Amino acid sequence: MKKYDYYRPSASSLGRKKKVRRTSAVTFLKPFIFFLVFVGLCFAAYVGVSKTYQAFSASRMGKWQPDKAVVSGVGGVLAKELQATADKKLKQPFSVSDAVSFQAQLAKQYPQLQRISVKRGLLSGKLKISVKRREPVAKFLLPDGSVRFIDGDSTVYTDPNPDPLSTVPFVELEGNVPDKLGKEFVDLVQSALKLKNQLDFAFLRFNTDKDTVRMHLPDESVINFGPAQNLRAKARRAAQIEAVADQNGLPRPHELDFTYFDDGKVFLRQTGH
C-alpha cells in the first residue's frame, strides 16, 4: 500500500514562502531609502539657507559686490552709456544706500528716462538697471536754441539723442520754462493730433507767463484759445467750426477767438484786423 507524506510542503507553498521573503526584504529597505532621501533634502536645504544667509549678511554689512551689470528697457547709444556707467560699479561694495544713490544719479543724469529701477541680485551677483524712455508729446525751441520736450505726464525734459523717426509737434514757448506744464496743455496737443483733419496745425504758441495758448495753422489762420483752461473742449469746438466751413465750401475763419469761451462765446474773424 502506497504511503503519502502529508507533512511535506508542496512546490507551490515553497514559492509563496520565497516570495514572502523577498517582499519582506523590500519592505525592510523602504524606511532606509526614505531616510536617505530625507537626509539629502535636509542637507540641500541647509546649504541653500546657509548661502542665502551669507549673501544677506554680506549685503547688510555692505560687503556685497556686483559681478555683472544688466541694463534693460532701452537700446542704442543710450543703452551703451548706461552699461558703461553701471560697469564702473562692479567689483566693489554696493550697499542698499548705494543703490538708492545710484538711482538718483541716473535720474539726474538722464532726464529723458523714467521709472528708473536699480536692484541688487544678492544670489546672482547681478546689478540690474531697468528704465523706460519718456515718450514726447511736443517739443519746444527756446531762445538760446536749445530744445525741450514734454511727455504725457506734463514733464519738461531734455533729450540729447531723440528718436529721429518720431514725429513730434512743434511748440513755441513765451516766458519762463517750468519743470512741468499744465495737464490742460498736454490734453490740447493730444486732442489736436486726434482731430488732425480739422486741426492740422503748423505750431502752437504757449505763453507761460500769461497762461494763454494760440494755434497757428498751415494756411496762416489762427485759433486763439485764450486762457489755458478747458483746452480739450475748445479744440473739439474749433474742429466742428472748421468742419462746417469745409462742408459748405466756405473759407475757414482767419481767426477763432475762445477768450470768452466760458461765457459760451466763440468769435469768428475773416480778416487779420
PDB file of C-alpha atoms in Angstrom:
ATOM      1  CA  MET A   1       0.000   0.000   0.000  1.00  0.00           C
ATOM      2  CA  LYS A   2       1.401   3.433  -1.055  1.00  0.00           C
ATOM      3  CA  LYS A   3       2.086   5.893   1.761  1.00  0.00           C
ATOM      4  CA  TYR A   4       1.745   9.633   1.466  1.00  0.00           C
ATOM      5  CA  ASP A   5       3.754  12.161   3.424  1.00  0.00           C
ATOM      6  CA  TYR A   6       1.108  14.684   4.374  1.00  0.00           C
ATOM      7  CA  TYR A   7       3.681  16.904   6.141  1.00  0.00           C
ATOM      8  CA  ARG A   8       5.870  17.537   3.116  1.00  0.00           C
ATOM      9  CA  PRO A   9       5.341  21.047   1.765  1.00  0.00           C
ATOM     10  CA  SER A  10       4.200  21.357  -1.830  1.00  0.00           C
ATOM     11  CA  ALA A  11       6.154  23.277  -4.502  1.00  0.00           C
ATOM     12  CA  SER A  12       3.515  25.987  -4.663  1.00  0.00           C
ATOM     13  CA  SER A  13       3.741  26.655  -0.960  1.00  0.00           C
ATOM     14  CA  LEU A  14       7.532  26.904  -1.162  1.00  0.00           C
ATOM     15  CA  GLY A  15       7.189  29.509  -3.945  1.00  0.00           C
ATOM     16  CA  ARG A  16       4.828  31.520  -1.851  1.00  0.00           C
ATOM     17  CA  LYS A  17       7.214  31.472   1.075  1.00  0.00           C
ATOM     18  CA  LYS A  18      10.147  32.609  -1.068  1.00  0.00           C
ATOM     19  CA  LYS A  19       8.034  35.431  -2.455  1.00  0.00           C
ATOM     20  CA  VAL A  20       7.088  36.460   1.033  1.00  0.00           C
ATOM     21  CA  ARG A  21      10.760  36.605   1.979  1.00  0.00           C
ATOM     22  CA  ARG A  22      11.590  38.901  -0.990  1.00  0.00           C
ATOM     23  CA  THR A  23       8.706  41.193  -0.152  1.00  0.00           C
ATOM     24  CA  SER A  24       9.844  41.364   3.404  1.00  0.00           C
ATOM     25  CA  ALA A  25      13.324  42.478   2.311  1.00  0.00           C
ATOM     26  CA  VAL A  26      11.954  45.330   0.184  1.00  0.00           C
ATOM     27  CA  THR A  27       9.669  46.370   2.986  1.00  0.00           C
ATOM     28  CA  PHE A  28      12.665  46.477   5.300  1.00  0.00           C
ATOM     29  CA  LEU A  29      14.663  48.723   2.883  1.00  0.00           C
ATOM     30  CA  LYS A  30      11.902  51.278   2.308  1.00  0.00           C
ATOM     31  CA  PRO A  31      12.356  53.160   5.602  1.00  0.00           C
ATOM     32  CA  PHE A  32      16.107  53.269   4.989  1.00  0.00           C
ATOM     33  CA  ILE A  33      15.611  54.706   1.473  1.00  0.00           C
ATOM     34  CA  PHE A  34      13.174  57.302   2.787  1.00  0.00           C
ATOM     35  CA  PHE A  35      15.654  58.199   5.499  1.00  0.00           C
ATOM     36  CA  LEU A  36      18.433  58.756   2.927  1.00  0.00           C
ATOM     37  CA  VAL A  37      16.139  60.951   0.805  1.00  0.00           C
ATOM     38  CA  PHE A  38      15.118  62.931   3.869  1.00  0.00           C
ATOM     39  CA  VAL A  39      18.750  63.463   4.880  1.00  0.00           C
ATOM     40  CA  GLY A  40      19.606  64.602   1.325  1.00  0.00           C
ATOM     41  CA  LEU A  41      16.772  67.111   1.303  1.00  0.00           C
ATOM     42  CA  CYS A  42      17.751  68.443   4.695  1.00  0.00           C
ATOM     43  CA  PHE A  43      21.355  68.871   3.548  1.00  0.00           C
ATOM     44  CA  ALA A  44      20.294  70.700   0.369  1.00  0.00           C
ATOM     45  CA  ALA A  45      18.025  72.976   2.400  1.00  0.00           C
ATOM     46  CA  TYR A  46      20.852  73.670   4.836  1.00  0.00           C
ATOM     47  CA  VAL A  47      23.244  74.601   2.021  1.00  0.00           C
ATOM     48  CA  GLY A  48      20.627  76.877   0.421  1.00  0.00           C
ATOM     49  CA  VAL A  49      19.770  78.615   3.682  1.00  0.00           C
ATOM     50  CA  SER A  50      23.456  78.979   4.527  1.00  0.00           C
ATOM     51  CA  LYS A  51      24.255  80.643   1.196  1.00  0.00           C
ATOM     52  CA  THR A  52      21.219  82.895   1.456  1.00  0.00           C
ATOM     53  CA  TYR A  53      22.201  83.927   4.961  1.00  0.00           C
ATOM     54  CA  GLN A  54      25.763  84.612   3.889  1.00  0.00           C
ATOM     55  CA  ALA A  55      24.544  86.757   0.972  1.00  0.00           C
ATOM     56  CA  PHE A  56      22.082  88.563   3.226  1.00  0.00           C
ATOM     57  CA  SER A  57      24.760  89.152   5.889  1.00  0.00           C
ATOM     58  CA  ALA A  58      27.171  90.439   3.273  1.00  0.00           C
ATOM     59  CA  SER A  59      24.545  92.810   1.906  1.00  0.00           C
ATOM     60  CA  ARG A  60      23.666  94.073   5.366  1.00  0.00           C
ATOM     61  CA  MET A  61      27.314  94.733   6.146  1.00  0.00           C
ATOM     62  CA  GLY A  62      27.866  96.469   2.806  1.00  0.00           C
ATOM     63  CA  LYS A  63      30.183  93.736   1.508  1.00  0.00           C
ATOM     64  CA  TRP A  64      28.053  92.682  -1.464  1.00  0.00           C
ATOM     65  CA  GLN A  65      29.811  93.280  -4.762  1.00  0.00           C
ATOM     66  CA  PRO A  66      28.217  93.003  -8.210  1.00  0.00           C
ATOM     67  CA  ASP A  67      29.963  90.748 -10.714  1.00  0.00           C
ATOM     68  CA  LYS A  68      27.892  91.800 -13.724  1.00  0.00           C
ATOM     69  CA  ALA A  69      25.642  94.719 -14.715  1.00  0.00           C
ATOM     70  CA  VAL A  70      22.493  94.207 -16.802  1.00  0.00           C
ATOM     71  CA  VAL A  71      20.594  97.110 -18.444  1.00  0.00           C
ATOM     72  CA  SER A  72      17.063  96.695 -19.826  1.00  0.00           C
ATOM     73  CA  GLY A  73      14.357  98.966 -21.261  1.00  0.00           C
ATOM     74  CA  VAL A  74      16.353 100.957 -23.838  1.00  0.00           C
ATOM     75  CA  GLY A  75      18.682 100.315 -26.746  1.00  0.00           C
ATOM     76  CA  GLY A  76      21.213 102.015 -28.998  1.00  0.00           C
ATOM     77  CA  VAL A  77      23.574 104.715 -27.772  1.00  0.00           C
ATOM     78  CA  LEU A  78      21.655 105.270 -24.550  1.00  0.00           C
ATOM     79  CA  ALA A  79      21.903 101.607 -23.566  1.00  0.00           C
ATOM     80  CA  LYS A  80      25.666 101.665 -24.149  1.00  0.00           C
ATOM     81  CA  GLU A  81      26.043 104.769 -21.991  1.00  0.00           C
ATOM     82  CA  LEU A  82      24.048 103.222 -19.153  1.00  0.00           C
ATOM     83  CA  GLN A  83      26.015  99.993 -19.425  1.00  0.00           C
ATOM     84  CA  ALA A  84      29.325 101.853 -19.211  1.00  0.00           C
ATOM     85  CA  THR A  85      28.087 103.805 -16.180  1.00  0.00           C
ATOM     86  CA  ALA A  86      26.891 100.632 -14.439  1.00  0.00           C
ATOM     87  CA  ASP A  87      30.105  98.729 -15.201  1.00  0.00           C
ATOM     88  CA  LYS A  88      32.013 101.232 -13.058  1.00  0.00           C
ATOM     89  CA  LYS A  89      30.181  99.824 -10.009  1.00  0.00           C
ATOM     90  CA  LEU A  90      31.462  96.267 -10.491  1.00  0.00           C
ATOM     91  CA  LYS A  91      33.877  94.503  -8.119  1.00  0.00           C
ATOM     92  CA  GLN A  92      33.325  96.984  -5.296  1.00  0.00           C
ATOM     93  CA  PRO A  93      30.987  97.120  -2.283  1.00  0.00           C
ATOM     94  CA  PHE A  94      27.466  98.150  -3.257  1.00  0.00           C
ATOM     95  CA  SER A  95      25.011  98.580  -0.389  1.00  0.00           C
ATOM     96  CA  VAL A  96      21.299  99.417  -0.307  1.00  0.00           C
ATOM     97  CA  SER A  97      22.095 103.106   0.160  1.00  0.00           C
ATOM     98  CA  ASP A  98      24.463 102.900  -2.838  1.00  0.00           C
ATOM     99  CA  ALA A  99      21.604 101.550  -4.941  1.00  0.00           C
ATOM    100  CA  VAL A 100      19.363 104.458  -3.897  1.00  0.00           C
ATOM    101  CA  SER A 101      22.111 106.996  -4.640  1.00  0.00           C
ATOM    102  CA  PHE A 102      22.884 105.410  -7.997  1.00  0.00           C
ATOM    103  CA  GLN A 103      19.205 105.529  -8.962  1.00  0.00           C
ATOM    104  CA  ALA A 104      19.055 109.242  -8.105  1.00  0.00           C
ATOM    105  CA  GLN A 105      22.255 109.832 -10.098  1.00  0.00           C
ATOM    106  CA  LEU A 106      20.765 108.202 -13.208  1.00  0.00           C
ATOM    107  CA  ALA A 107      17.540 110.221 -12.871  1.00  0.00           C
ATOM    108  CA  LYS A 108      19.540 113.467 -12.769  1.00  0.00           C
ATOM    109  CA  GLN A 109      21.973 112.476 -15.497  1.00  0.00           C
ATOM    110  CA  TYR A 110      19.292 111.176 -17.885  1.00  0.00           C
ATOM    111  CA  PRO A 111      16.120 113.304 -17.601  1.00  0.00           C
ATOM    112  CA  GLN A 112      14.723 111.576 -20.705  1.00  0.00           C
ATOM    113  CA  LEU A 113      14.277 108.416 -18.615  1.00  0.00           C
ATOM    114  CA  GLN A 114      11.537 107.494 -16.172  1.00  0.00           C
ATOM    115  CA  ARG A 115      10.700 104.509 -13.956  1.00  0.00           C
ATOM    116  CA  ILE A 116      14.375 104.007 -13.170  1.00  0.00           C
ATOM    117  CA  SER A 117      14.976 100.942 -11.001  1.00  0.00           C
ATOM    118  CA  VAL A 118      18.285  99.735  -9.535  1.00  0.00           C
ATOM    119  CA  LYS A 119      18.200  96.288  -7.918  1.00  0.00           C
ATOM    120  CA  ARG A 120      20.855  94.025  -6.464  1.00  0.00           C
ATOM    121  CA  GLY A 121      20.808  90.308  -7.259  1.00  0.00           C
ATOM    122  CA  LEU A 122      22.183  89.069  -3.940  1.00  0.00           C
ATOM    123  CA  LEU A 123      22.495  85.452  -5.068  1.00  0.00           C
ATOM    124  CA  SER A 124      23.180  86.004  -8.771  1.00  0.00           C
ATOM    125  CA  GLY A 125      25.707  88.794  -8.253  1.00  0.00           C
ATOM    126  CA  LYS A 126      23.994  90.938 -10.910  1.00  0.00           C
ATOM    127  CA  LEU A 127      23.399  94.671 -10.737  1.00  0.00           C
ATOM    128  CA  LYS A 128      20.076  95.143 -12.557  1.00  0.00           C
ATOM    129  CA  ILE A 129      19.152  98.532 -14.055  1.00  0.00           C
ATOM    130  CA  SER A 130      15.681  98.842 -15.567  1.00  0.00           C
ATOM    131  CA  VAL A 131      14.478 102.082 -17.226  1.00  0.00           C
ATOM    132  CA  LYS A 132      11.789 103.420 -19.563  1.00  0.00           C
ATOM    133  CA  ARG A 133      12.282 106.220 -22.048  1.00  0.00           C
ATOM    134  CA  ARG A 134       9.842 109.134 -21.949  1.00  0.00           C
ATOM    135  CA  GLU A 135       7.564 109.470 -24.961  1.00  0.00           C
ATOM    136  CA  PRO A 136       7.405 113.120 -26.105  1.00  0.00           C
ATOM    137  CA  VAL A 137       4.082 114.793 -26.830  1.00  0.00           C
ATOM    138  CA  ALA A 138       5.600 118.047 -28.117  1.00  0.00           C
ATOM    139  CA  LYS A 139       8.958 119.828 -28.399  1.00  0.00           C
ATOM    140  CA  PHE A 140       9.966 123.416 -27.675  1.00  0.00           C
ATOM    141  CA  LEU A 141      12.656 125.592 -29.224  1.00  0.00           C
ATOM    142  CA  LEU A 142      13.968 128.046 -26.645  1.00  0.00           C
ATOM    143  CA  PRO A 143      15.506 131.482 -27.407  1.00  0.00           C
ATOM    144  CA  ASP A 144      19.004 130.116 -26.783  1.00  0.00           C
ATOM    145  CA  GLY A 145      18.489 127.491 -29.497  1.00  0.00           C
ATOM    146  CA  SER A 146      18.130 124.552 -27.126  1.00  0.00           C
ATOM    147  CA  VAL A 147      15.269 122.092 -27.433  1.00  0.00           C
ATOM    148  CA  ARG A 148      12.998 120.805 -24.674  1.00  0.00           C
ATOM    149  CA  PHE A 149      10.421 118.041 -24.804  1.00  0.00           C
ATOM    150  CA  ILE A 150       7.235 117.436 -22.845  1.00  0.00           C
ATOM    151  CA  ASP A 151       5.775 113.977 -22.163  1.00  0.00           C
ATOM    152  CA  GLY A 152       2.292 112.760 -21.305  1.00  0.00           C
ATOM    153  CA  ASP A 153       2.893 113.490 -17.599  1.00  0.00           C
ATOM    154  CA  SER A 154       3.493 117.198 -18.428  1.00  0.00           C
ATOM    155  CA  THR A 155       7.194 116.881 -17.537  1.00  0.00           C
ATOM    156  CA  VAL A 156       9.577 119.158 -19.449  1.00  0.00           C
ATOM    157  CA  TYR A 157      12.936 117.486 -20.120  1.00  0.00           C
ATOM    158  CA  THR A 158      15.989 117.415 -22.392  1.00  0.00           C
ATOM    159  CA  ASP A 159      16.986 114.579 -24.704  1.00  0.00           C
ATOM    160  CA  PRO A 160      20.389 114.815 -26.421  1.00  0.00           C
ATOM    161  CA  ASN A 161      19.582 111.835 -28.676  1.00  0.00           C
ATOM    162  CA  PRO A 162      15.874 111.908 -29.586  1.00  0.00           C
ATOM    163  CA  ASP A 163      14.341 109.313 -31.860  1.00  0.00           C
ATOM    164  CA  PRO A 164      14.850 110.692 -35.409  1.00  0.00           C
ATOM    165  CA  LEU A 165      11.863 108.703 -36.693  1.00  0.00           C
ATOM    166  CA  SER A 166       9.430 110.117 -34.130  1.00  0.00           C
ATOM    167  CA  THR A 167       7.247 112.994 -35.403  1.00  0.00           C
ATOM    168  CA  VAL A 168       6.720 115.436 -32.523  1.00  0.00           C
ATOM    169  CA  PRO A 169       4.575 118.598 -32.788  1.00  0.00           C
ATOM    170  CA  PHE A 170       6.434 121.897 -32.511  1.00  0.00           C
ATOM    171  CA  VAL A 171       5.580 124.452 -29.813  1.00  0.00           C
ATOM    172  CA  GLU A 172       6.899 127.968 -29.246  1.00  0.00           C
ATOM    173  CA  LEU A 173       7.266 128.963 -25.616  1.00  0.00           C
ATOM    174  CA  GLU A 174       6.989 132.531 -24.424  1.00  0.00           C
ATOM    175  CA  GLY A 175       8.030 133.324 -20.879  1.00  0.00           C
ATOM    176  CA  ASN A 176       9.781 131.176 -18.293  1.00  0.00           C
ATOM    177  CA  VAL A 177      10.125 127.448 -18.881  1.00  0.00           C
ATOM    178  CA  PRO A 178       8.834 125.461 -15.855  1.00  0.00           C
ATOM    179  CA  ASP A 179       9.750 121.900 -14.929  1.00  0.00           C
ATOM    180  CA  LYS A 180       6.168 120.836 -15.607  1.00  0.00           C
ATOM    181  CA  LEU A 181       3.439 122.280 -17.801  1.00  0.00           C
ATOM    182  CA  GLY A 182      -0.262 122.108 -17.082  1.00  0.00           C
ATOM    183  CA  LYS A 183      -2.092 118.921 -17.951  1.00  0.00           C
ATOM    184  CA  GLU A 184      -4.540 121.055 -19.931  1.00  0.00           C
ATOM    185  CA  PHE A 185      -1.828 121.870 -22.455  1.00  0.00           C
ATOM    186  CA  VAL A 186      -0.962 118.197 -22.941  1.00  0.00           C
ATOM    187  CA  ASP A 187      -4.676 117.460 -23.439  1.00  0.00           C
ATOM    188  CA  LEU A 188      -4.807 120.121 -26.149  1.00  0.00           C
ATOM    189  CA  VAL A 189      -1.868 118.639 -28.067  1.00  0.00           C
ATOM    190  CA  GLN A 190      -3.248 115.123 -27.843  1.00  0.00           C
ATOM    191  CA  SER A 191      -6.737 116.279 -28.861  1.00  0.00           C
ATOM    192  CA  ALA A 192      -5.357 118.227 -31.832  1.00  0.00           C
ATOM    193  CA  LEU A 193      -3.462 115.151 -33.014  1.00  0.00           C
ATOM    194  CA  LYS A 194      -6.674 113.118 -32.890  1.00  0.00           C
ATOM    195  CA  LEU A 195      -8.512 115.862 -34.809  1.00  0.00           C
ATOM    196  CA  LYS A 196      -5.753 116.191 -37.377  1.00  0.00           C
ATOM    197  CA  ASN A 197      -8.083 116.597 -40.396  1.00  0.00           C
ATOM    198  CA  GLN A 198      -9.524 119.822 -38.976  1.00  0.00           C
ATOM    199  CA  LEU A 199      -6.662 120.962 -36.723  1.00  0.00           C
ATOM    200  CA  ASP A 200      -3.521 120.064 -38.643  1.00  0.00           C
ATOM    201  CA  PHE A 201      -1.537 122.864 -37.047  1.00  0.00           C
ATOM    202  CA  ALA A 202       1.879 124.171 -38.024  1.00  0.00           C
ATOM    203  CA  PHE A 203       2.842 125.068 -34.473  1.00  0.00           C
ATOM    204  CA  LEU A 204       1.482 126.088 -31.084  1.00  0.00           C
ATOM    205  CA  ARG A 205       2.495 129.180 -29.146  1.00  0.00           C
ATOM    206  CA  PHE A 206       2.219 128.921 -25.355  1.00  0.00           C
ATOM    207  CA  ASN A 207       2.776 131.956 -23.136  1.00  0.00           C
ATOM    208  CA  THR A 208       3.711 130.502 -19.754  1.00  0.00           C
ATOM    209  CA  ASP A 209       3.581 133.887 -18.001  1.00  0.00           C
ATOM    210  CA  LYS A 210       0.056 134.763 -19.195  1.00  0.00           C
ATOM    211  CA  ASP A 211      -1.030 131.105 -19.386  1.00  0.00           C
ATOM    212  CA  THR A 212      -2.520 131.532 -22.866  1.00  0.00           C
ATOM    213  CA  VAL A 213      -2.359 129.325 -25.978  1.00  0.00           C
ATOM    214  CA  ARG A 214      -2.550 130.123 -29.706  1.00  0.00           C
ATOM    215  CA  MET A 215      -2.603 127.591 -32.544  1.00  0.00           C
ATOM    216  CA  HIS A 216      -1.211 128.533 -35.973  1.00  0.00           C
ATOM    217  CA  LEU A 217      -2.475 126.532 -38.960  1.00  0.00           C
ATOM    218  CA  PRO A 218      -0.605 125.982 -42.260  1.00  0.00           C
ATOM    219  CA  ASP A 219      -2.924 128.421 -44.103  1.00  0.00           C
ATOM    220  CA  GLU A 220      -1.817 131.181 -41.668  1.00  0.00           C
ATOM    221  CA  SER A 221      -5.149 131.193 -39.858  1.00  0.00           C
ATOM    222  CA  VAL A 222      -5.038 131.341 -36.064  1.00  0.00           C
ATOM    223  CA  ILE A 223      -7.016 129.784 -33.248  1.00  0.00           C
ATOM    224  CA  ASN A 224      -6.744 131.858 -30.093  1.00  0.00           C
ATOM    225  CA  PHE A 225      -7.653 129.504 -27.256  1.00  0.00           C
ATOM    226  CA  GLY A 226      -7.234 132.251 -24.667  1.00  0.00           C
ATOM    227  CA  PRO A 227      -6.584 131.029 -21.091  1.00  0.00           C
ATOM    228  CA  ALA A 228      -5.118 127.510 -20.866  1.00  0.00           C
ATOM    229  CA  GLN A 229      -8.365 126.067 -19.469  1.00  0.00           C
ATOM    230  CA  ASN A 230     -10.885 123.644 -20.975  1.00  0.00           C
ATOM    231  CA  LEU A 231      -8.495 123.252 -23.893  1.00  0.00           C
ATOM    232  CA  ARG A 232      -9.808 119.827 -24.860  1.00  0.00           C
ATOM    233  CA  ALA A 233     -13.375 121.177 -25.207  1.00  0.00           C
ATOM    234  CA  LYS A 234     -12.115 124.232 -27.091  1.00  0.00           C
ATOM    235  CA  ALA A 235     -10.216 122.009 -29.532  1.00  0.00           C
ATOM    236  CA  ARG A 236     -13.352 119.962 -30.236  1.00  0.00           C
ATOM    237  CA  ARG A 237     -15.413 123.114 -30.851  1.00  0.00           C
ATOM    238  CA  ALA A 238     -12.731 124.550 -33.160  1.00  0.00           C
ATOM    239  CA  ALA A 239     -12.700 121.298 -35.148  1.00  0.00           C
ATOM    240  CA  GLN A 240     -16.513 121.459 -35.503  1.00  0.00           C
ATOM    241  CA  ILE A 241     -16.391 125.050 -36.812  1.00  0.00           C
ATOM    242  CA  GLU A 242     -13.638 124.258 -39.283  1.00  0.00           C
ATOM    243  CA  ALA A 243     -15.535 121.152 -40.474  1.00  0.00           C
ATOM    244  CA  VAL A 244     -18.747 123.150 -41.073  1.00  0.00           C
ATOM    245  CA  ALA A 245     -16.813 125.654 -43.198  1.00  0.00           C
ATOM    246  CA  ASP A 246     -15.263 122.841 -45.254  1.00  0.00           C
ATOM    247  CA  GLN A 247     -18.587 121.040 -45.777  1.00  0.00           C
ATOM    248  CA  ASN A 248     -20.299 124.203 -47.036  1.00  0.00           C
ATOM    249  CA  GLY A 249     -17.436 125.265 -49.288  1.00  0.00           C
ATOM    250  CA  LEU A 250     -16.768 128.383 -47.222  1.00  0.00           C
ATOM    251  CA  PRO A 251     -13.331 129.807 -46.404  1.00  0.00           C
ATOM    252  CA  ARG A 252     -12.151 128.932 -42.943  1.00  0.00           C
ATOM    253  CA  PRO A 253     -12.230 131.801 -40.425  1.00  0.00           C
ATOM    254  CA  HIS A 254      -8.976 133.713 -40.306  1.00  0.00           C
ATOM    255  CA  GLU A 255      -9.163 133.631 -36.517  1.00  0.00           C
ATOM    256  CA  LEU A 256     -11.185 131.803 -33.898  1.00  0.00           C
ATOM    257  CA  ASP A 257     -11.195 133.591 -30.547  1.00  0.00           C
ATOM    258  CA  PHE A 258     -12.030 131.474 -27.475  1.00  0.00           C
ATOM    259  CA  THR A 259     -11.156 134.153 -24.924  1.00  0.00           C
ATOM    260  CA  TYR A 260     -14.763 134.221 -23.668  1.00  0.00           C
ATOM    261  CA  PHE A 261     -15.497 130.529 -24.157  1.00  0.00           C
ATOM    262  CA  ASP A 262     -16.576 130.192 -20.521  1.00  0.00           C
ATOM    263  CA  ASP A 263     -19.467 132.538 -21.337  1.00  0.00           C
ATOM    264  CA  GLY A 264     -20.457 130.379 -24.315  1.00  0.00           C
ATOM    265  CA  LYS A 265     -18.944 132.729 -26.910  1.00  0.00           C
ATOM    266  CA  VAL A 266     -16.607 131.998 -29.811  1.00  0.00           C
ATOM    267  CA  PHE A 267     -15.659 134.938 -32.067  1.00  0.00           C
ATOM    268  CA  LEU A 268     -15.001 134.288 -35.769  1.00  0.00           C
ATOM    269  CA  ARG A 269     -12.988 136.792 -37.820  1.00  0.00           C
ATOM    270  CA  GLN A 270     -12.429 136.607 -41.552  1.00  0.00           C
ATOM    271  CA  THR A 271      -9.552 139.101 -41.660  1.00  0.00           C
ATOM    272  CA  GLY A 272      -6.499 139.683 -39.594  1.00  0.00           C
ATOM    273  CA  HIS A 273      -7.827 143.026 -38.305  1.00  0.00           C
TER     274      HIS A 273
END
